[in-house]
Coordinates of C-alpha atoms in Angstrom, one line a residue:
X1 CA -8.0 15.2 12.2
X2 CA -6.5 17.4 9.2
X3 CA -9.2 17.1 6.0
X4 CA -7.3 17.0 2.5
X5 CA -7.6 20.7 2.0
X6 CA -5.7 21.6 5.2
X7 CA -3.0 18.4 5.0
X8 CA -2.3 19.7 1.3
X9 CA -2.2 23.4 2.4
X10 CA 0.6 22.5 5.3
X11 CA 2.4 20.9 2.4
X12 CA 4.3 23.9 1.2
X13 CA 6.9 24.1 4.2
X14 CA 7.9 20.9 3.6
X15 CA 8.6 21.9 -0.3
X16 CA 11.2 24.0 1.3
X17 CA 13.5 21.7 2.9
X18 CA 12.7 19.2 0.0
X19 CA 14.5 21.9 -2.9
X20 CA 17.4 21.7 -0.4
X21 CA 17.8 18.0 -0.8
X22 CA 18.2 18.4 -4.6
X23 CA 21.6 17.3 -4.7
X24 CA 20.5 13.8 -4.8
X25 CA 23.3 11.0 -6.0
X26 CA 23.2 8.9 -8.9
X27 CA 20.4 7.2 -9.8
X28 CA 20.2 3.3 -9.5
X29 CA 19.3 1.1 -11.8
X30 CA 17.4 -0.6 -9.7
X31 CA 15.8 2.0 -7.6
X32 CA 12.9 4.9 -9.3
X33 CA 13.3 8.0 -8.9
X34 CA 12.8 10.1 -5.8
X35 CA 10.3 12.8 -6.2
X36 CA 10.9 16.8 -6.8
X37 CA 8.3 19.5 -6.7
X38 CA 7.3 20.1 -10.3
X39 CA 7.7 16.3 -11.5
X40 CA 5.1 15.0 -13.8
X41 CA 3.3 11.8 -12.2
X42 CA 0.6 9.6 -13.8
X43 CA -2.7 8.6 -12.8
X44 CA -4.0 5.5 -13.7
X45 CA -7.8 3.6 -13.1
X46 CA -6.1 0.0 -13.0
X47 CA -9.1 -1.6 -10.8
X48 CA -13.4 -0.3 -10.4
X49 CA -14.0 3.0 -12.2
X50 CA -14.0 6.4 -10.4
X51 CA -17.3 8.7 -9.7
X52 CA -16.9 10.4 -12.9
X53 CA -15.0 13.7 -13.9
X54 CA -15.6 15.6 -10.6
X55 CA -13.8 13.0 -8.8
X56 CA -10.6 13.1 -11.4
X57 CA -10.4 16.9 -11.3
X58 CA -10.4 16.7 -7.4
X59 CA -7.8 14.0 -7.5
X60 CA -5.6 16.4 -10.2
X61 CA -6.2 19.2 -7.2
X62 CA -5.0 16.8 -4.6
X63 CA -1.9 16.1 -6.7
X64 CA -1.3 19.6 -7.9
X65 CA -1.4 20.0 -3.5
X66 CA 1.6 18.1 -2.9
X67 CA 3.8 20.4 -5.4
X68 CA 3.7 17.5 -8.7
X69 CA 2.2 17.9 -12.3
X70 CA -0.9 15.6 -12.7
X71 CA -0.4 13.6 -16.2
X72 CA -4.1 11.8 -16.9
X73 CA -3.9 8.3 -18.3
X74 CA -5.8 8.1 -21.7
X75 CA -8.5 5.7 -20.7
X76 CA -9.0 7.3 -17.2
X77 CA -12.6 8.3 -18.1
X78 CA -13.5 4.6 -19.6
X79 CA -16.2 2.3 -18.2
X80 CA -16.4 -1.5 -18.6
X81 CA -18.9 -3.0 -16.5
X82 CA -17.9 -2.2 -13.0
X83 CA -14.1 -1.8 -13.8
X84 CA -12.5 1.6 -15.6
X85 CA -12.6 0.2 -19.1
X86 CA -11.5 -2.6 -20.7
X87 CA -8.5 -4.7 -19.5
X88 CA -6.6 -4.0 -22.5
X89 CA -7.2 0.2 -21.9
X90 CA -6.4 -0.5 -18.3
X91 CA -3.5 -2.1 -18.6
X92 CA -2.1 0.1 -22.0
X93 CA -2.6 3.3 -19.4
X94 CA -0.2 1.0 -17.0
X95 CA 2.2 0.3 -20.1
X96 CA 2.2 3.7 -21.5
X97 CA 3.0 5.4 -17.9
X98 CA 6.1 3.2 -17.5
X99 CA 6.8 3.7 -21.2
X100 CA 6.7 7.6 -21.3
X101 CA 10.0 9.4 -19.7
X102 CA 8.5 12.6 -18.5
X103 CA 6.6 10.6 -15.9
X104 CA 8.8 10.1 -12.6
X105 CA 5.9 8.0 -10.7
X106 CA 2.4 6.5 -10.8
X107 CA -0.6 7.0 -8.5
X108 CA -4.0 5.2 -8.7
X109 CA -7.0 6.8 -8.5
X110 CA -9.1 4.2 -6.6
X111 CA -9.3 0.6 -5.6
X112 CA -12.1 -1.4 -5.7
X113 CA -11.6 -4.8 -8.2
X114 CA -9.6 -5.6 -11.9
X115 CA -6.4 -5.5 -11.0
X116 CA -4.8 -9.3 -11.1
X117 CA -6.7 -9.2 -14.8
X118 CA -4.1 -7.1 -16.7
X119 CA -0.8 -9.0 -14.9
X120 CA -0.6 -10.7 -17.8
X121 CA -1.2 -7.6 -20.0
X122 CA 1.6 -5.7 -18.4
X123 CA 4.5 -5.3 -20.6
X124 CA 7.4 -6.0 -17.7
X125 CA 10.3 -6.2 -20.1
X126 CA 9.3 -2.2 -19.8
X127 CA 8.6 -2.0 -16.4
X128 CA 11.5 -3.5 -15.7
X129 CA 13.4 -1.3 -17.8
X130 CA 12.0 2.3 -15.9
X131 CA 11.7 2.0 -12.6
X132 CA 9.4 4.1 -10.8
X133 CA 7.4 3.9 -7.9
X134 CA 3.7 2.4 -7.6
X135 CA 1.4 4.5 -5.1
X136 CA -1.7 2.9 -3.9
X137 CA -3.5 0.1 -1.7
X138 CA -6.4 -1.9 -1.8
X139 CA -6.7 -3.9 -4.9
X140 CA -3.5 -2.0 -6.3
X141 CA -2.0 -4.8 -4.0
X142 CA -1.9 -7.2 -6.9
X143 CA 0.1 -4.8 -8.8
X144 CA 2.9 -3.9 -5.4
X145 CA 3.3 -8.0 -5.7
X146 CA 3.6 -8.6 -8.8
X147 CA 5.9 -5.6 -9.2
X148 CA 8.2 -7.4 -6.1
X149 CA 7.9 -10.4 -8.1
X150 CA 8.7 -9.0 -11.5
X151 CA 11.2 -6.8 -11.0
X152 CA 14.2 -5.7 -8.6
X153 CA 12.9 -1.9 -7.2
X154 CA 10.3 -1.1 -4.4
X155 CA 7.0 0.6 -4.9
X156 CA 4.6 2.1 -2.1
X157 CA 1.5 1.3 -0.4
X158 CA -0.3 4.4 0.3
X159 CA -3.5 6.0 0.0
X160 CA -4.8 5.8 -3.0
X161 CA -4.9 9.3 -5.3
X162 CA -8.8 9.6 -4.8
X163 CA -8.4 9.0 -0.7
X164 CA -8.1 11.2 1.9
X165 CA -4.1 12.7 2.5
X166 CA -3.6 13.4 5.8
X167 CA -0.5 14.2 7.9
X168 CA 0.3 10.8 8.7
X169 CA 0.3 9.2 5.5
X170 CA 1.3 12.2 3.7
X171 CA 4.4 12.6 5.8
X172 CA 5.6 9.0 5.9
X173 CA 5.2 9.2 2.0
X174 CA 7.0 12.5 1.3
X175 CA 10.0 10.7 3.1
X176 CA 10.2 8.0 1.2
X177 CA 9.1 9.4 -2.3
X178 CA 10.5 12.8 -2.2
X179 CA 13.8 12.6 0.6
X180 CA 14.4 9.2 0.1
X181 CA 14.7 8.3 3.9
X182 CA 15.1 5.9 5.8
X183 CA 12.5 6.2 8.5
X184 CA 10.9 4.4 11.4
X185 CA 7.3 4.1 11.4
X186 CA 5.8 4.5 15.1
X187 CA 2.2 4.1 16.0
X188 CA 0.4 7.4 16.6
X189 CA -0.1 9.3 19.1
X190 CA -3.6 9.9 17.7
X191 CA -5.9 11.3 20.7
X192 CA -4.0 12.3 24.0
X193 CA -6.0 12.3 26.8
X194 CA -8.5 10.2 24.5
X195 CA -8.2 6.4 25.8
X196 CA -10.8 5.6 22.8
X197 CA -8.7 6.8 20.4
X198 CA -5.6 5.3 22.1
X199 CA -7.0 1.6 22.4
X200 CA -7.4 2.1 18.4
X201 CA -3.9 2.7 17.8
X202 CA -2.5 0.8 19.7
X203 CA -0.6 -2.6 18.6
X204 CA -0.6 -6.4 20.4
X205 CA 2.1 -8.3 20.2
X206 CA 1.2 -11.6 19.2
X207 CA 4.7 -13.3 19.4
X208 CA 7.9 -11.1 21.3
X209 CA 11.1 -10.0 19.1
X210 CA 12.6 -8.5 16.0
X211 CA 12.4 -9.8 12.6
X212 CA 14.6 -8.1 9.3
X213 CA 13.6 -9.1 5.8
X214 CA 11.9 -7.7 2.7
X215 CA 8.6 -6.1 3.5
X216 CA 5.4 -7.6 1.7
X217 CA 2.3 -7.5 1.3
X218 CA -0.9 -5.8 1.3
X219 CA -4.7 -6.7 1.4
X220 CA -5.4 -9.8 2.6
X221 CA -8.2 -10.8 0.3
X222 CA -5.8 -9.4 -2.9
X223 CA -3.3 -11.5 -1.9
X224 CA -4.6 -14.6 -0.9
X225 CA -6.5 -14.3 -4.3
X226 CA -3.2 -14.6 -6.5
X227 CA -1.9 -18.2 -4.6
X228 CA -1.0 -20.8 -6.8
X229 CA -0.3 -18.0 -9.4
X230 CA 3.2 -17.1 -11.0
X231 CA 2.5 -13.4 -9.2
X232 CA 3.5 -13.7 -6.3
X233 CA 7.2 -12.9 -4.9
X234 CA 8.9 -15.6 -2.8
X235 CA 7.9 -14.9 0.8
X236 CA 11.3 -16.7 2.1
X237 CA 12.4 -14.9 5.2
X238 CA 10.2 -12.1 4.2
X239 CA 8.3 -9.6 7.0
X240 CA 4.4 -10.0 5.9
X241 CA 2.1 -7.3 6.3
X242 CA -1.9 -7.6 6.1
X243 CA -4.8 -5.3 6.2
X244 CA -8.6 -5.5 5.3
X245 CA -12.1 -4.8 5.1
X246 CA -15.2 -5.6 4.9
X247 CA -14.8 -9.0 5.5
X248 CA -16.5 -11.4 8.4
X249 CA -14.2 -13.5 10.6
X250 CA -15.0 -17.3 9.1
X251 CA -13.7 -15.3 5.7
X252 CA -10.7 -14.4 7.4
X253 CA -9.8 -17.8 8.8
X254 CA -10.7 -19.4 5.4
X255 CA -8.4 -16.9 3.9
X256 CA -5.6 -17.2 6.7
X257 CA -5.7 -21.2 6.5
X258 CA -4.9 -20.6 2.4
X259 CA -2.2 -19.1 3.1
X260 CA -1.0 -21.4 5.6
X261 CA -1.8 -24.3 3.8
X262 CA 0.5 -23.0 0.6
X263 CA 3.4 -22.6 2.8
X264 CA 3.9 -19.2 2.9
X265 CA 3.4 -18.9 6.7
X266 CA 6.2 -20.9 7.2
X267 CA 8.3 -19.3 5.1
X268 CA 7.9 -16.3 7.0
X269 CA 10.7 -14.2 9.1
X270 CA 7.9 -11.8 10.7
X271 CA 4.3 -10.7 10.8
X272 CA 2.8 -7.2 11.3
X273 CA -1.0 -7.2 11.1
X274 CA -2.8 -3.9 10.1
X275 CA -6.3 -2.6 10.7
X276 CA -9.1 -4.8 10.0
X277 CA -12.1 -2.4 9.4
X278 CA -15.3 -3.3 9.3
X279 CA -14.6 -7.3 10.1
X280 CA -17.7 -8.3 11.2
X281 CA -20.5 -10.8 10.5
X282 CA -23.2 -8.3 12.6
X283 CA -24.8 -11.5 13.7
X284 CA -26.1 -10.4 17.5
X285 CA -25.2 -12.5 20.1
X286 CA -21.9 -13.6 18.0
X287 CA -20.1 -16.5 19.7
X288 CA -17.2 -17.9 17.2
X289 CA -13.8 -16.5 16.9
X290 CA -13.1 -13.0 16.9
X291 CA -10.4 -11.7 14.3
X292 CA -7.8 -11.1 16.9
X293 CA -8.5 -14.8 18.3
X294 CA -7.8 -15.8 14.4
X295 CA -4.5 -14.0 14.5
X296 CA -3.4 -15.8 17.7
X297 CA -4.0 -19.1 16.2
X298 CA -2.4 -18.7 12.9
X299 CA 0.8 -16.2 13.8
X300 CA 1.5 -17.6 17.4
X301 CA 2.5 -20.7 16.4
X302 CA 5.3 -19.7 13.9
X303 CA 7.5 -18.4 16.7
X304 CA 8.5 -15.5 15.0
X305 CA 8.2 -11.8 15.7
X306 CA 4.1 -10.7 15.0
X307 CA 2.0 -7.8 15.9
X308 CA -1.2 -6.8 15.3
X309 CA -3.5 -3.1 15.4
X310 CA -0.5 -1.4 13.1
X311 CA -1.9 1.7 11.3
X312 CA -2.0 0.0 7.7
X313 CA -5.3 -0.4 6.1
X314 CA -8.6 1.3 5.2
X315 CA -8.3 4.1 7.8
X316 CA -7.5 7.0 8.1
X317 CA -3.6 8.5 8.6
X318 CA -2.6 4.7 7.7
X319 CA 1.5 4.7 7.2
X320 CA 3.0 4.8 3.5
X321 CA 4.9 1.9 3.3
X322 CA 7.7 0.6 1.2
X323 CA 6.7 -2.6 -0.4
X324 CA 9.6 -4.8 -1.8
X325 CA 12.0 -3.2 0.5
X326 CA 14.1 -4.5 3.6
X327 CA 13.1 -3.2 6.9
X328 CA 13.2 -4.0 10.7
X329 CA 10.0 -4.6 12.5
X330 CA 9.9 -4.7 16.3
X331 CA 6.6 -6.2 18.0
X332 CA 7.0 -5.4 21.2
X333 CA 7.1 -1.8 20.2
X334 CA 5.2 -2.0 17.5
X335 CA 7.8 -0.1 15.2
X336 CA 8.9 -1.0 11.5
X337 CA 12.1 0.6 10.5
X338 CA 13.1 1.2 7.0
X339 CA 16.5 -0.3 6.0
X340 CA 17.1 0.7 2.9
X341 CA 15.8 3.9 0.7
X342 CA 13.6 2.8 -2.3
X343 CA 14.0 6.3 -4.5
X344 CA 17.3 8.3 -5.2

């Protein structure tokens, strides 16, 4: 697998086609803006702090990498307990990156925790106002969501600023941040010859078909957190997608059964399940339910299109995907098409 220094360093050819495409149409109200090579994009600490300024002036060198202008929040620095100061700093640095019209789009630094505190903090009579797209996963979950709640325009679920870029996720974004494509996200072909690395990458399909609606979504834990809150969009005929880590399988089911019990399963027009890393209780000898059993029991039963083992999570190469925006996802081939650009 490419590191970050030699994903970023294959970045430059692309930069060519990319000035070709320059003669982009008008731009929608209702869409952000696609991405050019010398833009100015913010970085924000919405959620845990980052490992001090080493870590920001690598992230500045990742983003200087993919050909944009790195524009530090002011409160990037800031410390608050275990979150990257204060709600109020965090959630200004949100504000004032919306707010301030040299910055075409927004990446986050890091994950971690804080995020569904500033929701109520964020001035969306602005954000609503200056579209532009959202980049990051994890805990910026609560912000994709409450951004396809809030407003009308997509935003992106991709590594986060501080992660690692490689040619998966890098490529996947740069077509829908910078071309403005349309594209179809099959699993990769990771290892040939490896069938390790193939079992990994490869997808189940939990229930046969094709499914269309808006795709939403994120971390599992994130979302199931903000239930019974006025931040979440309305899943009706929407295509979920899940990821996590970390987290044993009872926590899983517990947090599977919320969301079944709210109605949102039901609602539901498909399912695509992600990577869950690291879902283990490590007890030896474990006899109860294995995640994928969990899966079975909750998406089987809806009799709608669902898939699991799709490369969206806390992995490496995981897809950038489009949250808020109408796609196609097939599950017996394990494919999500995008139906509509989110930038122009």
């Amino acid at each position: 697998m490419r590191d970050r220094r030699s994903t970023i360093g294959g970045m430059a050819g692309l930069f060519a086609a990319l000035m070709l495409a320059d003669s982009a149409p008008a731009r929608a109200l209702s869409k952000p803006p696609r991405l050019r090579p010398g833009d100015v994009v913010g970085l924000i600490e919405p959620a845990s702090f980052s490992d001090g300024p080493d870590q920001i002036e690598l992230v500045k060198h990742t983003i200087a990498g993919m050909g944009l202008v790195p524009k530090v929040g002011a409160h990037v620095s800031a410390r608050y307990g275990y979150l990257a100061g204060t709600d109020e700093q965090r959630a200004s640095d949100i504000n004032a990156m919306f707010a301030d019209d040299e910055v075409r789009a927004i990446f986050a630094v890091r994950g971690g925790w804080g995020c569904a505190r500033l929701l109520p903090l964020l001035d969306w009579k602005v954000i609503r106002a200056n579209p532009k797209l959202l980049i990051g996963s994890s805990d910026i979950t609560a912000l994709h969501l409450a951004i396809a709640a809030r407003t009308d325009f997509a935003s992106i679920h991709a590594p986060n600023a501080a992660s690692r870029w490689q040619a998966i996720s890098w490529e996947s974004f740069w077509r829908l941040a910078f071309a403005g494509d349309t594209p179809t996200f099959d699993q990769p072909d990771m290892a040939a010859g490896d069938p390790t690395m193939q079992d990994r990458w490869r997808t189940t399909t939990i229930h046969p078909g094709k499914a269309t609606g808006r795709l939403l979504g994120g971390n599992l834990s994130v979302l199931s957190a903000l239930v019974g809150t006025p931040w979440l969009p309305d899943f009706d005929g929407a295509i979920l997608f899940l990821e996590d880590v970390g987290e044993a399988e009872y926590r899983i089911d517990r947090m599977l059964s919320q969301l079944a019990l709210a109605g949102i399963l039901e609602k539901l027009a498909g399912v695509i399940f992600g990577q869950c890393a690291r879902c283990t209780n490590g007890i030896p000898d474990y006899t109860g339910f294995t995640v994928p059993q969990l899966l079975d029991q909750y998406f089987s039963p809806l009799g709608i299109p669902a898939l699991r083992g799709a490369n969206i999570g806390h992995v490496a190469n995981q897809f950038s995907l489009p949250v808020g925006a109408r796609v196609e996802m097939d599950a017996d081939t394990g494919t999500i098409r995008v139906l509509d650009a989110v930038a122009v």
